[in-house]
């Protein structure tokens, strides 16, 4: 049975147990089934439950939310020409820095300066390569947030200005 709406009601036949499978939506994880028999509440930790419904007073699947990634940092497309997108996720409010270094390790841009404070969440920024004078070559995009540090190597296919 696939339920399109809840609560769902139906007619059951005594002695014919039903089998139910708990399928979590994206962002959720199955924990357990909870069901009550007369005088007893039970937890069942397998996602597949086989139960004689006539003997149960109620049953329900219990889920928990899956927290977002702790911290993440991606840069695309790679290689890039005119624009590059930087996506990042932060787990705690605090200072964050995104910096761009050239192949020699020289700081060439700081699209998100160290004075920036960001609340937990997912963020995206688009960087115009010409505005930052990023000519063709290899660059290292670095994100720092608390103890987290990630560096992504990126190639620019832009001709020199």
Coordinates of N, CA and C in Angstrom, one line a residue:
X1 N 0.9 -1.2 0.0 CA 0.0 0.0 0.0 C 0.9 1.2 0.0
X2 N 0.6 2.1 -0.9 CA 1.3 3.4 -0.8 C 0.3 4.5 -0.4
X3 N 0.6 5.1 0.7 CA -0.4 6.1 1.3 C -0.2 7.4 0.6
X4 N -1.2 8.0 0.1 CA -1.2 9.3 -0.5 C -1.6 10.4 0.5
X5 N -2.3 10.0 1.5 CA -2.7 10.9 2.5 C -2.8 10.2 3.8
X6 N -2.7 10.9 4.9 CA -2.8 10.3 6.2 C -3.7 11.2 7.1
X7 N -4.4 10.7 8.0 CA -4.5 9.3 8.4 C -5.2 8.5 7.4
X8 N -4.8 7.2 7.3 CA -5.4 6.3 6.4 C -6.2 5.3 7.1
X9 N -7.4 5.0 6.6 CA -8.3 4.0 7.3 C -8.6 2.9 6.3
X10 N -8.8 1.7 6.8 CA -9.1 0.6 5.9 C -9.7 -0.5 6.7
X11 N -10.2 -1.6 6.0 CA -10.7 -2.7 6.7 C -9.7 -3.8 6.6
X12 N -9.5 -4.4 7.8 CA -8.5 -5.5 7.9 C -9.2 -6.8 8.3
X13 N -8.6 -7.9 7.9 CA -9.1 -9.2 8.3 C -8.3 -9.8 9.4
X14 N -8.9 -10.2 10.5 CA -8.2 -10.8 11.6 C -7.4 -12.0 11.1
X15 N -6.2 -12.1 11.7 CA -5.4 -13.2 11.4 C -4.5 -13.0 10.1
X16 N -4.7 -11.9 9.4 CA -3.9 -11.7 8.2 C -3.0 -10.5 8.4
X17 N -1.8 -10.7 8.9 CA -1.0 -9.6 9.2 C -0.6 -8.8 8.0
X18 N -0.3 -7.5 8.1 CA 0.2 -6.7 7.0 C 1.7 -6.4 7.2
X19 N 2.3 -6.1 6.1 CA 3.7 -5.8 6.1 C 3.9 -4.3 5.7
X20 N 4.6 -3.5 6.5 CA 4.8 -2.1 6.1 C 6.2 -1.8 6.1
X21 N 6.7 -1.0 5.2 CA 8.0 -0.6 5.1 C 8.1 0.9 5.2
X22 N 8.9 1.4 6.1 CA 9.1 2.8 6.4 C 10.2 3.3 5.4
X23 N 9.8 4.2 4.5 CA 10.8 4.8 3.5 C 10.9 6.3 3.8
X24 N 12.1 6.7 4.3 CA 12.3 8.1 4.7 C 12.4 9.0 3.4
X25 N 11.9 10.2 3.5 CA 12.1 11.2 2.5 C 13.5 11.8 2.6
X26 N 13.9 12.5 1.6 CA 15.3 13.1 1.6 C 15.4 14.0 2.8
X27 N 16.5 13.9 3.5 CA 16.8 14.7 4.7 C 16.3 14.0 6.0
X28 N 15.8 12.8 5.9 CA 15.3 12.1 7.1 C 15.9 10.7 7.1
X29 N 15.9 10.1 8.3 CA 16.4 8.8 8.6 C 15.4 8.0 9.4
X30 N 15.1 6.8 9.1 CA 14.2 6.0 9.9 C 14.9 5.6 11.2
X31 N 14.1 5.7 12.3 CA 14.6 5.3 13.6 C 14.0 4.0 14.1
X32 N 12.7 4.0 14.1 CA 12.0 2.8 14.6 C 10.5 2.9 14.4
X33 N 9.8 1.7 14.4 CA 8.4 1.6 14.5 C 8.0 1.6 15.9
X34 N 6.9 2.3 16.2 CA 6.3 2.3 17.6 C 4.9 1.8 17.4
X35 N 4.5 0.7 18.1 CA 3.2 0.3 18.1 C 2.7 -0.2 19.5
X36 N 1.4 -0.1 19.7 CA 0.9 -0.4 21.0 C -0.1 -1.6 20.9
X37 N 0.2 -2.6 21.7 CA -0.7 -3.7 21.8 C -1.4 -3.5 23.2
X38 N -2.5 -4.1 23.4 CA -3.2 -3.8 24.7 C -2.3 -4.0 25.9
X39 N -2.0 -2.9 26.6 CA -1.1 -3.0 27.8 C 0.3 -2.9 27.5
X40 N 0.8 -2.7 26.3 CA 2.2 -2.8 26.0 C 2.5 -1.9 24.8
X41 N 3.5 -1.0 24.9 CA 4.0 -0.2 23.8 C 5.4 -0.8 23.4
X42 N 5.6 -1.0 22.1 CA 6.8 -1.7 21.7 C 7.5 -0.8 20.6
X43 N 8.8 -0.9 20.6 CA 9.6 -0.3 19.6 C 10.3 -1.4 18.8
X44 N 10.2 -1.2 17.4 CA 10.8 -2.2 16.5 C 11.7 -1.5 15.6
X45 N 13.0 -1.9 15.5 CA 14.0 -1.1 14.9 C 14.3 -1.5 13.4
X46 N 13.6 -2.5 12.9 CA 13.7 -2.8 11.5 C 12.8 -2.0 10.7
X47 N 13.1 -1.5 9.5 CA 12.3 -0.6 8.7 C 11.1 -1.4 8.2
X48 N 11.1 -2.7 8.2 CA 10.0 -3.5 7.7 C 9.3 -4.1 8.9
X49 N 8.0 -3.8 9.0 CA 7.2 -4.2 10.2 C 6.0 -5.1 9.7
X50 N 5.9 -6.3 10.3 CA 4.8 -7.2 9.9 C 4.0 -7.3 11.2
X51 N 2.7 -7.0 11.1 CA 1.9 -6.8 12.3 C 0.4 -7.2 12.0
X52 N -0.3 -7.9 12.9 CA -1.7 -8.1 12.8 C -2.4 -6.8 13.3
X53 N -2.9 -6.0 12.4 CA -3.4 -4.7 12.8 C -4.6 -4.8 13.8
X54 N -5.4 -5.8 13.7 CA -6.5 -5.9 14.7 C -6.1 -6.0 16.1
X55 N -4.9 -6.4 16.4 CA -4.4 -6.5 17.8 C -3.7 -5.2 18.2
X56 N -3.3 -4.4 17.3 CA -2.6 -3.1 17.6 C -3.6 -2.0 17.8
X57 N -3.3 -1.2 18.8 CA -4.1 0.0 19.1 C -3.7 1.1 18.1
X58 N -2.4 1.2 17.9 CA -1.8 2.2 16.9 C -0.5 1.7 16.5
X59 N 0.0 2.3 15.4 CA 1.4 2.1 15.0 C 1.8 3.3 14.2
X60 N 3.1 3.6 14.3 CA 3.7 4.8 13.6 C 5.2 4.6 13.4
X61 N 5.6 5.1 12.3 CA 7.1 5.1 12.0 C 7.7 6.4 12.5
X62 N 8.8 6.3 13.1 CA 9.5 7.4 13.7 C 10.8 7.7 13.0
X63 N 10.9 9.0 12.6 CA 12.1 9.4 11.7 C 12.8 10.5 12.5
X64 N 14.0 10.8 12.1 CA 14.7 12.0 12.6 C 15.3 12.7 11.4
X65 N 15.5 14.0 11.5 CA 16.1 14.7 10.4 C 17.6 14.5 10.4
X66 N 18.2 14.5 9.2 CA 19.6 14.3 9.0 C 20.2 15.7 9.0
X67 N 21.2 16.1 9.8 CA 21.7 17.4 9.8 C 22.4 17.7 8.5
X68 N 22.5 19.0 8.1 CA 23.2 19.3 6.9 C 24.7 19.0 7.1
X69 N 25.5 18.9 6.0 CA 26.9 18.7 6.1 C 27.5 19.7 7.1
X70 N 28.5 19.3 7.8 CA 29.2 20.1 8.8 C 29.7 21.4 8.1
X71 N 30.6 21.2 7.2 CA 31.2 22.3 6.3 C 31.5 21.7 5.0
X72 N 31.3 22.5 3.9 CA 31.6 22.0 2.6 C 32.0 23.2 1.7
X73 N 32.7 23.0 0.7 CA 33.2 24.0 -0.2 C 33.4 23.5 -1.6
X74 N 32.7 24.0 -2.6 CA 32.9 23.6 -4.0 C 33.0 24.8 -4.9
X75 N 33.8 24.6 -5.9 CA 34.0 25.7 -6.9 C 33.8 25.1 -8.3
X76 N 32.9 25.7 -9.1 CA 32.7 25.2 -10.5 C 32.3 26.4 -11.4
X77 N 32.4 26.2 -12.7 CA 32.9 25.1 -13.4 C 34.4 25.1 -13.3
X78 N 35.0 24.0 -13.6 CA 36.5 23.9 -13.6 C 36.9 23.0 -14.7
X79 N 37.6 23.7 -15.7 CA 38.1 25.0 -15.8 C 36.9 26.0 -16.0
X80 N 37.3 27.3 -15.8 CA 36.3 28.4 -16.0 C 36.8 29.4 -16.9
X81 N 35.9 30.3 -17.4 CA 36.3 31.3 -18.3 C 35.9 32.7 -17.7
X82 N 34.7 33.0 -17.8 CA 34.3 34.4 -17.3 C 33.8 34.4 -15.9
X83 N 33.0 33.4 -15.5 CA 32.4 33.4 -14.2 C 32.7 32.1 -13.5
X84 N 32.8 32.1 -12.2 CA 32.9 30.9 -11.4 C 32.0 31.0 -10.2
X85 N 31.4 29.8 -9.9 CA 30.4 29.8 -8.8 C 31.1 29.1 -7.6
X86 N 31.0 29.7 -6.4 CA 31.5 29.1 -5.2 C 30.3 28.8 -4.3
X87 N 30.2 27.5 -3.9 CA 29.2 27.1 -3.0 C 29.8 26.7 -1.7
X88 N 29.2 27.1 -0.5 CA 29.8 26.7 0.7 C 28.7 26.5 1.8
X89 N 28.9 25.6 2.7 CA 28.0 25.3 3.8 C 28.8 25.5 5.1
X90 N 28.1 26.1 6.1 CA 28.7 26.4 7.4 C 27.8 25.8 8.5
X91 N 28.5 25.2 9.5 CA 27.7 24.6 10.5 C 27.5 25.5 11.7
X92 N 28.4 26.5 11.9 CA 28.3 27.3 13.1 C 28.5 28.8 12.7
X93 N 27.8 29.7 13.4 CA 28.1 31.1 13.2 C 29.5 31.5 13.5
X94 N 30.1 32.2 12.7 CA 31.5 32.6 13.0 C 32.1 33.3 11.8
X95 N 33.4 33.7 11.9 CA 34.1 34.3 10.8 C 34.4 33.3 9.7
X96 N 34.3 33.7 8.5 CA 34.6 32.9 7.3 C 35.4 33.8 6.3
X97 N 36.4 33.1 5.7 CA 37.2 33.8 4.7 C 37.2 32.9 3.4
X98 N 37.0 33.5 2.3 CA 37.3 32.9 1.0 C 38.3 33.7 0.3
X99 N 39.5 33.1 0.0 CA 40.6 33.8 -0.7 C 41.0 33.0 -1.9
X100 N 41.6 33.8 -2.9 CA 42.1 33.2 -4.1 C 43.6 33.5 -4.2
X101 N 44.4 32.4 -4.4 CA 45.8 32.5 -4.6 C 46.3 32.1 -6.0
X102 N 47.3 32.6 -6.5 CA 47.8 32.2 -7.8 C 48.8 31.0 -7.6
X103 N 49.4 30.5 -8.6 CA 50.3 29.3 -8.6 C 51.5 29.5 -7.7
X104 N 51.9 30.8 -7.5 CA 53.1 31.1 -6.7 C 52.7 31.2 -5.2
X105 N 51.4 31.2 -4.9 CA 51.0 31.4 -3.5 C 50.7 32.8 -3.1
X106 N 50.7 33.7 -4.1 CA 50.4 35.1 -3.9 C 48.9 35.3 -3.8
X107 N 48.4 36.0 -2.8 CA 47.0 36.3 -2.6 C 46.6 37.3 -3.7
X108 N 45.6 36.9 -4.6 CA 45.2 37.7 -5.7 C 43.8 38.3 -5.4
X109 N 43.0 37.7 -4.6 CA 41.7 38.3 -4.3 C 41.1 37.7 -3.0
X110 N 40.2 38.4 -2.4 CA 39.6 37.9 -1.2 C 38.1 38.2 -1.3
X111 N 37.3 37.4 -2.1 CA 35.9 37.7 -2.3 C 35.1 37.7 -1.1
X112 N 35.5 37.0 0.0 CA 34.8 37.1 1.3 C 35.9 37.3 2.3
X113 N 36.0 38.6 2.8 CA 37.1 38.9 3.7 C 36.9 38.3 5.1
X114 N 38.0 38.2 5.8 CA 38.0 37.6 7.1 C 37.1 38.3 8.1
X115 N 36.7 39.5 7.9 CA 35.8 40.2 8.8 C 34.3 39.8 8.6
X116 N 34.1 38.8 7.6 CA 32.7 38.4 7.4 C 32.3 37.3 8.4
X117 N 31.1 37.5 9.0 CA 30.5 36.6 9.9 C 29.3 36.0 9.2
X118 N 29.2 34.7 9.2 CA 28.1 34.0 8.5 C 27.4 33.1 9.5
X119 N 26.0 33.0 9.4 CA 25.2 32.1 10.2 C 25.2 30.8 9.5
X120 N 24.9 29.7 10.3 CA 24.9 28.4 9.7 C 23.9 28.3 8.5
X121 N 24.3 27.6 7.4 CA 23.5 27.4 6.3 C 24.3 27.2 5.0
X122 N 23.6 27.2 3.9 CA 24.2 26.9 2.6 C 24.2 28.2 1.8
X123 N 25.4 28.5 1.2 CA 25.5 29.8 0.5 C 26.2 29.6 -0.9
X124 N 25.9 30.6 -1.8 CA 26.5 30.5 -3.1 C 26.9 31.9 -3.5
X125 N 28.0 32.1 -4.2 CA 28.4 33.4 -4.8 C 29.0 33.1 -6.2
X126 N 28.7 34.1 -7.0 CA 29.3 34.1 -8.4 C 30.3 35.1 -8.5
X127 N 31.5 34.7 -9.0 CA 32.6 35.6 -9.1 C 32.9 35.9 -10.6
X128 N 33.1 37.2 -10.9 CA 33.4 37.6 -12.2 C 34.9 37.6 -12.3
X129 N 35.5 36.8 -13.2 CA 36.9 36.6 -13.3 C 37.6 37.9 -13.8
X130 N 37.0 38.6 -14.7 CA 37.5 39.9 -15.2 C 37.6 40.9 -14.1
X131 N 36.6 41.0 -13.3 CA 36.5 42.0 -12.3 C 37.6 41.8 -11.2
X132 N 38.1 40.6 -11.1 CA 39.2 40.3 -10.2 C 40.5 40.1 -10.9
X133 N 40.5 40.4 -12.2 CA 41.8 40.3 -13.0 C 42.4 38.9 -13.0
X134 N 41.5 37.9 -13.0 CA 42.0 36.5 -13.0 C 42.3 36.1 -14.5
X135 N 43.5 36.2 -14.9 CA 43.9 35.8 -16.2 C 44.0 34.3 -16.3
X136 N 44.3 33.7 -17.5 CA 44.4 32.3 -17.6 C 45.5 31.7 -16.7
X137 N 45.3 30.6 -16.2 CA 46.3 29.9 -15.3 C 45.6 29.1 -14.2
X138 N 46.5 28.7 -13.2 CA 46.0 27.9 -12.1 C 45.8 28.8 -10.9
X139 N 44.7 28.5 -10.2 CA 44.4 29.3 -8.9 C 44.0 28.3 -7.8
X140 N 44.2 28.7 -6.6 CA 43.8 27.9 -5.4 C 42.8 28.8 -4.7
X141 N 41.5 28.2 -4.6 CA 40.5 28.9 -3.9 C 40.5 28.3 -2.5
X142 N 40.5 29.1 -1.4 CA 40.6 28.6 -0.1 C 39.5 29.2 0.7
X143 N 38.8 28.3 1.5 CA 37.8 28.7 2.5 C 38.3 28.3 3.9
X144 N 38.1 29.2 4.8 CA 38.5 29.0 6.2 C 37.3 29.4 7.0
X145 N 36.9 28.5 8.0 CA 35.8 28.8 8.9 C 36.1 28.0 10.2
X146 N 36.5 28.7 11.3 CA 36.9 28.1 12.5 C 38.1 27.2 12.2
X147 N 38.1 25.9 12.6 CA 39.2 25.0 12.4 C 39.1 24.4 11.0
X148 N 38.0 24.6 10.2 CA 37.9 24.0 8.9 C 38.6 24.8 7.9
X149 N 39.4 24.1 7.0 CA 40.1 24.7 5.9 C 40.0 23.8 4.7
X150 N 39.6 24.4 3.6 CA 39.5 23.6 2.3 C 40.1 24.4 1.2
X151 N 40.9 23.7 0.4 CA 41.5 24.4 -0.8 C 41.1 23.6 -2.0
X152 N 40.7 24.3 -3.1 CA 40.3 23.7 -4.3 C 41.2 24.3 -5.4
X153 N 41.8 23.4 -6.2 CA 42.6 23.9 -7.4 C 41.7 24.1 -8.6
X154 N 41.8 25.3 -9.2 CA 40.9 25.7 -10.3 C 41.8 26.2 -11.4
X155 N 41.3 25.9 -12.7 CA 42.0 26.4 -13.9 C 41.2 27.5 -14.5
X156 N 41.8 28.6 -14.9 CA 41.1 29.6 -15.6 C 41.6 29.5 -17.1
X157 N 40.6 29.5 -18.0 CA 40.9 29.5 -19.4 C 40.8 30.9 -20.0
X158 N 40.8 31.9 -19.2 CA 40.7 33.3 -19.7 C 42.0 33.7 -20.4
X159 N 41.9 34.5 -21.5 CA 43.1 35.0 -22.0 C 43.6 36.2 -21.2
X160 N 44.8 36.5 -21.2 CA 45.3 37.7 -20.5 C 44.7 39.0 -21.0
X161 N 44.4 39.9 -20.1 CA 43.8 41.2 -20.5 C 44.8 42.1 -21.2

